[in-house]
mmCIF file of C-alpha atoms in Angstrom:
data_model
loop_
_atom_site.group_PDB
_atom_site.id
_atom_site.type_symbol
_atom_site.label_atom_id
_atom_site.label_comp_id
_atom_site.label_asym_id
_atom_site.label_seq_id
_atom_site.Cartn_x
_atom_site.Cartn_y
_atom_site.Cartn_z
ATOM 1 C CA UNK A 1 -148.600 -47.882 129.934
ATOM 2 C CA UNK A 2 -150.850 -44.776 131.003
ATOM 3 C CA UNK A 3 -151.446 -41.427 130.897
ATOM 4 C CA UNK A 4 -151.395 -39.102 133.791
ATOM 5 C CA UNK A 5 -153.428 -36.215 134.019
ATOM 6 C CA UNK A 6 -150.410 -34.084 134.353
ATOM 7 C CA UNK A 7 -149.689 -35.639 130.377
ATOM 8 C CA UNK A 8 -146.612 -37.849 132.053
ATOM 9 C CA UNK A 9 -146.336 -41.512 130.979
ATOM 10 C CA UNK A 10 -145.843 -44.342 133.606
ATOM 11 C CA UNK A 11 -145.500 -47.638 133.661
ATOM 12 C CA UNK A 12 -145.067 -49.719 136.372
ATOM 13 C CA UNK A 13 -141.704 -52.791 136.884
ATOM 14 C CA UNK A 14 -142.045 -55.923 139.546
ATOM 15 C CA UNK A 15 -138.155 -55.190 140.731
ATOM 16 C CA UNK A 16 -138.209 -57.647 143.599
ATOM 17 C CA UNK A 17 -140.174 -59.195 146.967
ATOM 18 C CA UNK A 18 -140.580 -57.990 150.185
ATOM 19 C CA UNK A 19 -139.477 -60.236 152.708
ATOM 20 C CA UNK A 20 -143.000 -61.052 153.459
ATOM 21 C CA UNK A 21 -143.265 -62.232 150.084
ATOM 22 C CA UNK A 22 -145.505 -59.492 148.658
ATOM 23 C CA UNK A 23 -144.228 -57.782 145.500
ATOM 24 C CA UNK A 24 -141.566 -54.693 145.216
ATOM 25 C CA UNK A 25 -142.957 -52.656 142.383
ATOM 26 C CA UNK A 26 -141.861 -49.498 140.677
ATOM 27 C CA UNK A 27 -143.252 -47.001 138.977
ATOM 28 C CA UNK A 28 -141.392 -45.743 135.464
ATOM 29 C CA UNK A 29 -142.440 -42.019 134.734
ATOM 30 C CA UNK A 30 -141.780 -39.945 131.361
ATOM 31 C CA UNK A 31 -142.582 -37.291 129.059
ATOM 32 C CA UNK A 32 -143.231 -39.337 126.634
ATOM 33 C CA UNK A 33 -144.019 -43.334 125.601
ATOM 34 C CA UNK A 34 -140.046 -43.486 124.113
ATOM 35 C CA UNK A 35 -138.944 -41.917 127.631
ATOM 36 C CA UNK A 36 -140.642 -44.555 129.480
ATOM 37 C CA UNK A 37 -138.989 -47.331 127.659
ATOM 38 C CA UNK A 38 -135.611 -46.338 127.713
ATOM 39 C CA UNK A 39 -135.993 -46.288 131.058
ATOM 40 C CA UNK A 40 -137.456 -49.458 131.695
ATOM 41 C CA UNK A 41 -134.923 -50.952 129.111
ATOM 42 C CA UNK A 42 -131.862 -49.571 131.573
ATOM 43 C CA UNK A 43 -134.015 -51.131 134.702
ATOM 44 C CA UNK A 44 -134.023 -54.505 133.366
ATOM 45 C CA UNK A 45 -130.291 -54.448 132.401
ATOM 46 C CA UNK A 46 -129.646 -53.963 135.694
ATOM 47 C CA UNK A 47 -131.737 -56.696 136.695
ATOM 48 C CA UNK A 48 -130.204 -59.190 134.007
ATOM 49 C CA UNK A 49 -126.233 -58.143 135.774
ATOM 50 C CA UNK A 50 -128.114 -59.048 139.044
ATOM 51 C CA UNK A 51 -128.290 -55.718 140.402
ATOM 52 C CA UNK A 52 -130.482 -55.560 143.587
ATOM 53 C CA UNK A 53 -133.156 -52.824 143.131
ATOM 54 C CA UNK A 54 -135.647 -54.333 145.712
ATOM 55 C CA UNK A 55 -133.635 -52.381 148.593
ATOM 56 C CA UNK A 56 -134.792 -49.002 148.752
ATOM 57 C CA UNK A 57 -131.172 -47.624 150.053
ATOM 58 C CA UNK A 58 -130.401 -44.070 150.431
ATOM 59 C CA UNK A 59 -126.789 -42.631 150.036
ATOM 60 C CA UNK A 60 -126.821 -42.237 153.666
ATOM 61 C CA UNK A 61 -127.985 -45.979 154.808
ATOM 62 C CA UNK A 62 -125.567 -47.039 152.282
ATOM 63 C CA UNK A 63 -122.693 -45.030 153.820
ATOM 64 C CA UNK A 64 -123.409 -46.343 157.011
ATOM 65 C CA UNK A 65 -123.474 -50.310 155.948
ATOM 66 C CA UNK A 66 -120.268 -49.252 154.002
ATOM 67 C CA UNK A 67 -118.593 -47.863 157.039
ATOM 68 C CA UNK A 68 -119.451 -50.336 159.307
ATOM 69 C CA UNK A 69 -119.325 -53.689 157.248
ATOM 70 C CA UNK A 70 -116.038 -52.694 154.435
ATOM 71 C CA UNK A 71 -113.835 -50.593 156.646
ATOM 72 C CA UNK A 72 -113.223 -52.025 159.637
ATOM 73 C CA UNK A 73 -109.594 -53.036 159.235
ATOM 74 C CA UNK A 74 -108.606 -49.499 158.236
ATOM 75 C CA UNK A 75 -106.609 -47.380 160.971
ATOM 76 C CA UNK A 76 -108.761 -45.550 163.223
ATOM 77 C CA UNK A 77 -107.574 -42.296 162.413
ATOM 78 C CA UNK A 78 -109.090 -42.634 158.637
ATOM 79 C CA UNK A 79 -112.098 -44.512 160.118
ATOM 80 C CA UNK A 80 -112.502 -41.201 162.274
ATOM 81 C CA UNK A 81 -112.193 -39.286 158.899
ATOM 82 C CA UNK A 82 -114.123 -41.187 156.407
ATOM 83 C CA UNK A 83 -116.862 -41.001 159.059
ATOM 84 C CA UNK A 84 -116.613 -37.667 159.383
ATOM 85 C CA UNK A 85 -116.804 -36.754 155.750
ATOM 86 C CA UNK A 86 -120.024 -39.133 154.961
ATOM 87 C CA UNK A 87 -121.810 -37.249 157.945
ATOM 88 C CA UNK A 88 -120.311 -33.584 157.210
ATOM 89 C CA UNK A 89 -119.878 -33.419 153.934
ATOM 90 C CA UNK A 90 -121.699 -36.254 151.525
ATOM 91 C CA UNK A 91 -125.035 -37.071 153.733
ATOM 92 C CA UNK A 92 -125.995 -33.164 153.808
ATOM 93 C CA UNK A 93 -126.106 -32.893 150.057
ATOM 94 C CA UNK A 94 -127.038 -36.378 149.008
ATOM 95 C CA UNK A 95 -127.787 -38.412 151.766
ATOM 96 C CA UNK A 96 -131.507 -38.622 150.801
ATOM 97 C CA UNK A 97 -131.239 -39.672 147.258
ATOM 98 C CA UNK A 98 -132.285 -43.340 146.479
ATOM 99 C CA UNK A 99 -128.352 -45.168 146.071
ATOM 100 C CA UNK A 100 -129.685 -46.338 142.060
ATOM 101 C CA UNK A 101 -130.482 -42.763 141.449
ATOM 102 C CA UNK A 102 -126.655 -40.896 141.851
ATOM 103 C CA UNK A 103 -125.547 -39.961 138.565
ATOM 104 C CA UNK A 104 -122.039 -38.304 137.465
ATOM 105 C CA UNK A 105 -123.802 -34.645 136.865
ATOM 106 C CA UNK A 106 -124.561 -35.006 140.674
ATOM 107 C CA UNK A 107 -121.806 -35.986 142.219
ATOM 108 C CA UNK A 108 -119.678 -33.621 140.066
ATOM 109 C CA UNK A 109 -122.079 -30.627 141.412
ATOM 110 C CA UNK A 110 -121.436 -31.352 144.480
ATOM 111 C CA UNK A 111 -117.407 -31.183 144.430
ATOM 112 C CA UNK A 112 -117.788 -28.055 142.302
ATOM 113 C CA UNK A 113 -119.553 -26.401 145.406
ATOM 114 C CA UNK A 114 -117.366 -28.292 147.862
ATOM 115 C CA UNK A 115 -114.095 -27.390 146.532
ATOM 116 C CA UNK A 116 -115.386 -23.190 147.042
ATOM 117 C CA UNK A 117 -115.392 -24.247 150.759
ATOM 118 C CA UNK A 118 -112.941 -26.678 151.907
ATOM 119 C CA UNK A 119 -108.875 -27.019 150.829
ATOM 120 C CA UNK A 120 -107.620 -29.017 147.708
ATOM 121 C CA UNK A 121 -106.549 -31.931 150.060
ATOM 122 C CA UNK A 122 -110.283 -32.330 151.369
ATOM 123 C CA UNK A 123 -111.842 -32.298 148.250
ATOM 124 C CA UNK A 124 -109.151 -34.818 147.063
ATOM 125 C CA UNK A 125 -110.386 -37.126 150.427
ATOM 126 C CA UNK A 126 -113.909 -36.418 149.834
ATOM 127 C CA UNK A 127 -113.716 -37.470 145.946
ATOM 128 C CA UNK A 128 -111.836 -40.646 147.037
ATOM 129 C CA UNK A 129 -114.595 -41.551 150.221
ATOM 130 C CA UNK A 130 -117.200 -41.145 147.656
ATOM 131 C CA UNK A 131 -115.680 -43.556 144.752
ATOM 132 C CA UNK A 132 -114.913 -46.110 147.341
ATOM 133 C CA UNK A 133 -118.616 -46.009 148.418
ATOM 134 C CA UNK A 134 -119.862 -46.569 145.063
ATOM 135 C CA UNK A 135 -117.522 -48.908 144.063
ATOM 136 C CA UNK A 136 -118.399 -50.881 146.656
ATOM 137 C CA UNK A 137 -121.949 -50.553 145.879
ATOM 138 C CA UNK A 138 -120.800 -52.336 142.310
ATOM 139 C CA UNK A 139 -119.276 -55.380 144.023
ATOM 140 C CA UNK A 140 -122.221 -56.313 146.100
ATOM 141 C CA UNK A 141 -124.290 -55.736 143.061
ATOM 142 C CA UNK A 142 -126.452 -52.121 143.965
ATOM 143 C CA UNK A 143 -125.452 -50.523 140.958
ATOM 144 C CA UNK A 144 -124.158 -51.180 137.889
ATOM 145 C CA UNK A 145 -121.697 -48.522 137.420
ATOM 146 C CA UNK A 146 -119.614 -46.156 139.598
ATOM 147 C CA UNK A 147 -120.569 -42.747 138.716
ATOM 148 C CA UNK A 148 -117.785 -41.237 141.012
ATOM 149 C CA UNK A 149 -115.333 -42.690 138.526
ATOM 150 C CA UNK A 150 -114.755 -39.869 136.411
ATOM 151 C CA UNK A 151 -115.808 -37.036 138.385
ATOM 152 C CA UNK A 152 -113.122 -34.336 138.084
ATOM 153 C CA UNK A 153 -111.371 -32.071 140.703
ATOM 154 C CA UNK A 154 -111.612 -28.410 140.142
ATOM 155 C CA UNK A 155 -108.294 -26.238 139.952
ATOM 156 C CA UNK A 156 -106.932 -24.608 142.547
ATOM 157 C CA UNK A 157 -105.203 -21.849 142.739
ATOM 158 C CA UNK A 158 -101.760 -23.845 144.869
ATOM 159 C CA UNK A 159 -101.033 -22.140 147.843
ATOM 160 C CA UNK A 160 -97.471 -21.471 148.849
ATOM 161 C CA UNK A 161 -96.049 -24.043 151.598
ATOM 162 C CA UNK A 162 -94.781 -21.989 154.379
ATOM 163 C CA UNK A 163 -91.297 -22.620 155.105
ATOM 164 C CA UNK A 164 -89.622 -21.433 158.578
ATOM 165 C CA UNK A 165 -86.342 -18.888 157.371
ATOM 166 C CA UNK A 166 -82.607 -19.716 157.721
ATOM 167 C CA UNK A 167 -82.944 -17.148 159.999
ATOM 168 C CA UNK A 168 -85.459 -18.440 162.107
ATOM 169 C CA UNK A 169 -83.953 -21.764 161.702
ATOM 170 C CA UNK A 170 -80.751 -20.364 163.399
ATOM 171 C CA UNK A 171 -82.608 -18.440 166.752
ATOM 172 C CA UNK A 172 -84.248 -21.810 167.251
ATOM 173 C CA UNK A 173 -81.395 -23.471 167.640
ATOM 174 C CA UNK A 174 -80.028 -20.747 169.618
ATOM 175 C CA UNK A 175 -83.328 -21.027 171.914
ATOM 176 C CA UNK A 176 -83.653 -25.006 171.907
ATOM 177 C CA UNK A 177 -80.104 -25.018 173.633
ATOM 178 C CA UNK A 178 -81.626 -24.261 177.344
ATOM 179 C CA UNK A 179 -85.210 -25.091 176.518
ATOM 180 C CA UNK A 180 -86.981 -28.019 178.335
ATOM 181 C CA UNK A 181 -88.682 -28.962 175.173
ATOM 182 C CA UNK A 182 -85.323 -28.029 172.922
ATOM 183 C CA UNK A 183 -84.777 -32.232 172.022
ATOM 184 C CA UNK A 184 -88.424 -32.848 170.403
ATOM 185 C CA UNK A 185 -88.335 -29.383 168.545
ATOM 186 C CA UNK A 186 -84.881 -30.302 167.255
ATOM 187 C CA UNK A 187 -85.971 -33.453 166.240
ATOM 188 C CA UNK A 188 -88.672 -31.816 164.183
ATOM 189 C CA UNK A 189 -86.752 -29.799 162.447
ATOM 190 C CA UNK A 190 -83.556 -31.931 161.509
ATOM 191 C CA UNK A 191 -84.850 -35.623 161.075
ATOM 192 C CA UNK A 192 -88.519 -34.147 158.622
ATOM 193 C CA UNK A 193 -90.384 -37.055 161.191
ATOM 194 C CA UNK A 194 -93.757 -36.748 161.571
ATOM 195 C CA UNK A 195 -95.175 -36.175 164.742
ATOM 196 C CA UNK A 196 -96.714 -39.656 165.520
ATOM 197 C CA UNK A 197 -93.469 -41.454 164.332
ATOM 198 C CA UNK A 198 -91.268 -38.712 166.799
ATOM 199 C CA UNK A 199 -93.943 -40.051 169.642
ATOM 200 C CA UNK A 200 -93.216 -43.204 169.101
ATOM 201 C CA UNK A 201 -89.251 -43.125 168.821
ATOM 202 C CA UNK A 202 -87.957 -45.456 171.152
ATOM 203 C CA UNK A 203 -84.165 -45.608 172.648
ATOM 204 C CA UNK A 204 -83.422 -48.988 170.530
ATOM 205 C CA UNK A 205 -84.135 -47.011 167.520
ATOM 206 C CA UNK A 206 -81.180 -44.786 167.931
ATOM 207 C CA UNK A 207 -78.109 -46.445 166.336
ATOM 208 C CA UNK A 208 -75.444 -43.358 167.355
ATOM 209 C CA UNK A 209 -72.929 -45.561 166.031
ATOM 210 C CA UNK A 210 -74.035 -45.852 162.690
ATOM 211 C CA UNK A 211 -75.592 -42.566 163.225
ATOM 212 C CA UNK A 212 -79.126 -43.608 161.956
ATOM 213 C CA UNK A 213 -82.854 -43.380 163.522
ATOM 214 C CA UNK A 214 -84.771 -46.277 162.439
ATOM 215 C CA UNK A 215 -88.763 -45.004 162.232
ATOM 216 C CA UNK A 216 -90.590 -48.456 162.541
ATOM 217 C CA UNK A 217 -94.061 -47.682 164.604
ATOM 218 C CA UNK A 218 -96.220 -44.325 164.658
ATOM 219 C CA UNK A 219 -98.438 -43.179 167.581
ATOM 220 C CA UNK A 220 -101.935 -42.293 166.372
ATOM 221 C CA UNK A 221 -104.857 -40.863 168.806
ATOM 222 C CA UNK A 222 -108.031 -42.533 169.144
ATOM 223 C CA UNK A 223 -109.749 -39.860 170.735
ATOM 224 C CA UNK A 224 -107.273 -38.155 173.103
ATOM 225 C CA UNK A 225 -105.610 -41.392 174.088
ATOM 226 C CA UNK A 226 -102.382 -42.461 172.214
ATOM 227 C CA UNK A 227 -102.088 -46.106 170.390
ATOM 228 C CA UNK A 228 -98.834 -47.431 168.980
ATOM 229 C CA UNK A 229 -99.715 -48.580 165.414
ATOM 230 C CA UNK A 230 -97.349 -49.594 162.331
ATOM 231 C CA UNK A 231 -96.270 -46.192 160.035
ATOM 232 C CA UNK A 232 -98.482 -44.268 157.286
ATOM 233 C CA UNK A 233 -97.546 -46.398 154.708
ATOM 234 C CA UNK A 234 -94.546 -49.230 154.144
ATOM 235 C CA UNK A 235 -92.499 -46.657 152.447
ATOM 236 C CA UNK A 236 -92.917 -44.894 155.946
ATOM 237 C CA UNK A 237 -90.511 -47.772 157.374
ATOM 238 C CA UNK A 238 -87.118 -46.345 156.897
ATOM 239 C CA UNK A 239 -83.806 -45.232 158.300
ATOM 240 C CA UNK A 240 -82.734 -41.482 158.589
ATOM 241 C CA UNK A 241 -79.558 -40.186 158.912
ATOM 242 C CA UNK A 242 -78.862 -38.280 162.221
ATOM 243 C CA UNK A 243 -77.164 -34.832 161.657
ATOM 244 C CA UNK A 244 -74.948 -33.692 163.544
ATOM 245 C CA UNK A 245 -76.885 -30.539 165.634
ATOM 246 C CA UNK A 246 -79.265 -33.272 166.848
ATOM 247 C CA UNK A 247 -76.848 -35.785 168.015
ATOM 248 C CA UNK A 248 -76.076 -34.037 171.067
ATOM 249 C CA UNK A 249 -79.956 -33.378 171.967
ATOM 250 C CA UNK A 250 -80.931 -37.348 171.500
ATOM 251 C CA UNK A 251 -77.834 -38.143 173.543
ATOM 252 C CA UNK A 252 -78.774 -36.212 176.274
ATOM 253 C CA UNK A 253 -82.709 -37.628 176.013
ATOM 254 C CA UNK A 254 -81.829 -41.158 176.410
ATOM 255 C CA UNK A 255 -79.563 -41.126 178.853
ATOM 256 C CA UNK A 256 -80.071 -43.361 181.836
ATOM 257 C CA UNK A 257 -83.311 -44.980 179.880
ATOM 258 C CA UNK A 258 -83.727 -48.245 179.109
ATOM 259 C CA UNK A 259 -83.752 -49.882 175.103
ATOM 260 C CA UNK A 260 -87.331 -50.255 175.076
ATOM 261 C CA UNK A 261 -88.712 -46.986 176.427
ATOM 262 C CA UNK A 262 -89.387 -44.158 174.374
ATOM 263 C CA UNK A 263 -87.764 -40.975 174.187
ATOM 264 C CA UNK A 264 -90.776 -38.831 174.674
ATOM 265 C CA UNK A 265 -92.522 -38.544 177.119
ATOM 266 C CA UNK A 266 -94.831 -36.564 179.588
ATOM 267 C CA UNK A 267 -93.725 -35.701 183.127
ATOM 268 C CA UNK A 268 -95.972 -39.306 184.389
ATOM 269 C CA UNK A 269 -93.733 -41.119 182.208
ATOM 270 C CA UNK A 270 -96.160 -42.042 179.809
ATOM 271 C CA UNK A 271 -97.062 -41.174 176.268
ATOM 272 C CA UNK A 272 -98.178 -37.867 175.265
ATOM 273 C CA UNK A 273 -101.541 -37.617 174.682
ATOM 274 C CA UNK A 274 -103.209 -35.791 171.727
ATOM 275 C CA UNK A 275 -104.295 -33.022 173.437
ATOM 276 C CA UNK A 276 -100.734 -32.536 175.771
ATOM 277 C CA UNK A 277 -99.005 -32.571 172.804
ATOM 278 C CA UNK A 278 -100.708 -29.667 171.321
ATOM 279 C CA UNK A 279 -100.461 -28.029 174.756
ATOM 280 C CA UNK A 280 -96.684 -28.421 174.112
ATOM 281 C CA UNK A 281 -96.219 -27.175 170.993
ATOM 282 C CA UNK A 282 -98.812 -24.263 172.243
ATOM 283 C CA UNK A 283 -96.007 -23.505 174.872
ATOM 284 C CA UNK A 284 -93.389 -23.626 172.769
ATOM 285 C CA UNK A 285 -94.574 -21.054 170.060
ATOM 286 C CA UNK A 286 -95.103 -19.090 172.981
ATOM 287 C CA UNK A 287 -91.451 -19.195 174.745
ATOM 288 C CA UNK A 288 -90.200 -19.055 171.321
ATOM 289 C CA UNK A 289 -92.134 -15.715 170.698
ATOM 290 C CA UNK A 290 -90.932 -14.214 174.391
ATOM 291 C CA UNK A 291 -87.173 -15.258 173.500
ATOM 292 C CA UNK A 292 -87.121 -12.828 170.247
ATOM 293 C CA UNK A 293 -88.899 -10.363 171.349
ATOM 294 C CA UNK A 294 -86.827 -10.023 174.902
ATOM 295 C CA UNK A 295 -84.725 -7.279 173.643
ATOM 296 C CA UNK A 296 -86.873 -5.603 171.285
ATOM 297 C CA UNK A 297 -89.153 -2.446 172.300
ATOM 298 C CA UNK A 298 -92.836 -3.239 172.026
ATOM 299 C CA UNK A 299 -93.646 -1.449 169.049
ATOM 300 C CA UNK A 300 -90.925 -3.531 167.213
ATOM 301 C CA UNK A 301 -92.359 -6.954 168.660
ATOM 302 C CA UNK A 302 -92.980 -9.774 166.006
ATOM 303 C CA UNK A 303 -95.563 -13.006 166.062
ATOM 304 C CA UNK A 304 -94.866 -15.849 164.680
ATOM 305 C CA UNK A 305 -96.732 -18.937 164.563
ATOM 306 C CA UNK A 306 -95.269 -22.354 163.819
ATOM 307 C CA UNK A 307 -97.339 -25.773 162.815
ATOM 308 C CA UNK A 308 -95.281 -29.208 163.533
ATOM 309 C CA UNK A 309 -95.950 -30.509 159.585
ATOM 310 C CA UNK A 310 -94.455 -26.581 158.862
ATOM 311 C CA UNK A 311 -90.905 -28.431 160.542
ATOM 312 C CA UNK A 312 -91.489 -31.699 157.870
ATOM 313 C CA UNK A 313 -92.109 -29.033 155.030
ATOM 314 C CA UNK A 314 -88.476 -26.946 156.080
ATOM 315 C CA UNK A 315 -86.526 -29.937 156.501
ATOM 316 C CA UNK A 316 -87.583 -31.277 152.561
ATOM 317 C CA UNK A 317 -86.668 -27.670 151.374
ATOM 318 C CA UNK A 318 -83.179 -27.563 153.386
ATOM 319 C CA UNK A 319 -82.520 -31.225 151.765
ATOM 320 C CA UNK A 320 -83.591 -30.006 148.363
ATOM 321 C CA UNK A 321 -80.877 -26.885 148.649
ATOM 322 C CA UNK A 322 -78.353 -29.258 149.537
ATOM 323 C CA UNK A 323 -78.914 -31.047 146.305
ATOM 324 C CA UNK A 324 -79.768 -34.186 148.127
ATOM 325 C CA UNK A 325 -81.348 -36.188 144.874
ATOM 326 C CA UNK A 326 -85.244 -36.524 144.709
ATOM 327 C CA UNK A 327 -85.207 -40.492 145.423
ATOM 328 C CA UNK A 328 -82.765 -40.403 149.022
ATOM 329 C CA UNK A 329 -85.318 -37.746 149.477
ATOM 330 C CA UNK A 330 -88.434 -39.443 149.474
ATOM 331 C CA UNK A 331 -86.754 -42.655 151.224
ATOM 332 C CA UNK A 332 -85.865 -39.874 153.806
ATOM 333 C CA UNK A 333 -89.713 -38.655 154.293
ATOM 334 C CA UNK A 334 -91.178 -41.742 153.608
ATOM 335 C CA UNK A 335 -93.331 -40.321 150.925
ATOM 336 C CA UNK A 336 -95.694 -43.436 149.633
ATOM 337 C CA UNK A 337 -94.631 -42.184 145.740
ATOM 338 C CA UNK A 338 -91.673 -40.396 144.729
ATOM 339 C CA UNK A 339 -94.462 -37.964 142.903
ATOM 340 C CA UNK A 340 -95.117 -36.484 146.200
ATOM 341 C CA UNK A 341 -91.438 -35.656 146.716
ATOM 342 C CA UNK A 342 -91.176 -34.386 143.026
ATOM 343 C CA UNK A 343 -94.071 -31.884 143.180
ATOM 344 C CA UNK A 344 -92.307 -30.459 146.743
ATOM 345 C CA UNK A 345 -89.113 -30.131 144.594
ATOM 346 C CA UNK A 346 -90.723 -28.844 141.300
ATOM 347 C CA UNK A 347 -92.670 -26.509 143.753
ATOM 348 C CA UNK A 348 -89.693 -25.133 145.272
ATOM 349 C CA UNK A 349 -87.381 -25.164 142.203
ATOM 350 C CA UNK A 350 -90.100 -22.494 140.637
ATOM 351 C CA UNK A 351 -89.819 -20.144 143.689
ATOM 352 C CA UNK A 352 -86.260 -20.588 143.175
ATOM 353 C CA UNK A 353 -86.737 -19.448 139.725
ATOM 354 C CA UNK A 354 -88.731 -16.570 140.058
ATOM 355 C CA UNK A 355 -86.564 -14.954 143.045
ATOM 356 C CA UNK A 356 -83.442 -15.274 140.737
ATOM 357 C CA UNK A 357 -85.751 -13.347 138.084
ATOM 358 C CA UNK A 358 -86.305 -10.800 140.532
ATOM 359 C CA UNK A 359 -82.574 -9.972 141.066
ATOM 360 C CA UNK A 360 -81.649 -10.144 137.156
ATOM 361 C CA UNK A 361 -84.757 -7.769 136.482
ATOM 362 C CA UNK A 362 -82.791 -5.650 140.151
ATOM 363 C CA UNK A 363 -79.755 -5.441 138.571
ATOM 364 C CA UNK A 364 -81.087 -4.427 134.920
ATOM 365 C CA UNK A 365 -83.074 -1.517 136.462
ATOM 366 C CA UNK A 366 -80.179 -0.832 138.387
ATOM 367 C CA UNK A 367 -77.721 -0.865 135.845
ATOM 368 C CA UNK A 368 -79.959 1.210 133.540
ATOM 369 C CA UNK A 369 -80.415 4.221 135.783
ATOM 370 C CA UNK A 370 -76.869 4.153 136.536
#
């Protein structure tokens, strides 16, 4: 043990060898003699549960090896992501401490300033790229513990989903009835599909006799090209009812086509790809804009702006006022846990709540000043 000038203690520990065969060492620093030890004492447990301190890894090599070496057999989509969020979000705040060094204080710090910048379901993903790093830093012996284990998500303030209106709901069927694009909007709204399972729909999974669409393969985009891959989850394999509005439209859109082909498709023939499907949906919030404001003067003109996952969201909320049960819900979505389906449905039961508050406290003030 010795003194520094500065008054710190240090010490130094033989953690490992070079791969030359000359010694790893490491130096201990500390206030004080007691400081020193404890930290040598938690040094050498780690080196009696065979942790490997002799690699100086950052947070960013080890999110690279991590990538590259543990998740290849994920989907590419969440490769794409999980990729995205070590470079964007992790590597820019911690990428340059030593792996051995993260603590809990640290990580927690870090999703405290993330979730002022990014939505609840990002800081969610972010949390969960970050334990899976560390945890697999634990298996191949790193570190000894995870400290993104108990690292806790701020509150959020939860935003309201935005559901499309009956009323809107009734000028788009009106409008879908002549519109070239009328059979994949229609499909949005009445079967709650989402958009990679409706690109992948193929004739044979229309039974019109039994009146059922069997989702069995989703279209994801590796880049801008589009790549037929099994559904979300296994709860994402399921059966939907057709209703009857839609039946005519998916009638009419496999006609003439053969079992195997699918029912969307771009004028080539071929699958959409990521960016011509956005150009479609583009289009149509544009027509669909034109069409109800045709016979209105300008001043009276109104935007609206419609999101493909806003179709999903209106088709759970038309099932939950039909008092379809939370269960044939969530087999209907092909939620992964019924809790998903549940917090849509407690959600929406509130706002049902408070605008049935509002027209008791209506009438009482009414009734009052009569």
């Amino acid at each position: 043990m010795k003194k520094r000038a500065d008054g710190r203690y240090c010490k130094q520990i033989l953690i490992g060898y070079k791969p030359d065969g000359t010694r790893r060492m490491r130096t201990i620093y500390g206030k004080t003699i007691k400081e020193v030890e404890k930290k040598l004492s938690e040094i050498h447990k780690q080196i009696d549960l065979g942790i490997n301190l002799s690699d100086d890894l950052t947070v960013c090599q080890w999110g690279d090896t991590w990538l590259k070496t543990f998740k290849t057999d994920i989907a590419n989509n969440t490769y794409v992501r999980y990729s995205g969020i070590v470079r964007n979000q992790i590597n820019p705040i911690i990428g340059d401490l030593p792996l051995t060094g993260v603590r809990l204080h640290t990580l927690q710090k870090m999703i405290n300033e993330l979730s002022e910048q990014y939505a609840p379901a990002t800081v969610k993903k972010i949390k969960d790229v970050l334990h899976q790093m560390f945890e697999q830093a634990v298996r191949s012996q790193y570190i000894a513990i995870n400290p993104a284990e108990c690292i806790a998500i701020p509150k959020f303030h939860q935003k309201n989903r935005e559901v499309i209106s009956m009323e809107h709901v009734k000028i788009i069927e009106e409008f879908c009835k002549d519109y070239k694009h009328g059979t994949f909007v229609m499909t949005l709204l009445y079967t709650g599909m989402r958009r990679g399972e409706i690109l992948a729909l193929r004739v044979q999974d229309i039974d019109f006799e039994n009146e059922m669409i069997f989702v069995t393969k989703a279209v994801e985009f590796i880049c801008n090209t589009p790549n037929i891959k099994t559904p979300k989850t296994p709860k994402s394999n399921r059966a939907i009812p057709i209703l009857n509005p839609l039946i005519p439209y998916l009638k009419k859109a496999v006609e003439g086509k053969e079992k195997t082909e699918f029912v969307f498709t771009g004028y080539d023939g071929n699958l959409y790809t990521k960016s011509s499907i956005q150009r479609l949906f583009k289009a149509f919030n544009r027509d669909y804009n034109r069409y109800i404001n045709r016979s209105k003067a300008e001043e009276e003109h109104e935007t609206v702006h419609f999101t493909m996952h806003q179709f999903r969201h209106t088709f759970c909320t038309m099932m939950y006022d039909a008092g379809v049960d939370v269960k044939t819900a969530q087999d209907i979505l092909g939620h992964s846990s019924v809790n998903v389906t549940l917090d849509i449905y407690t959600h929406l039961s509130r706002e049902k709540k408070n605008i049935n508050i509002d027209k008791m406290n209506s009438y009482i003030e009414s009734q009052l000043k009569a």
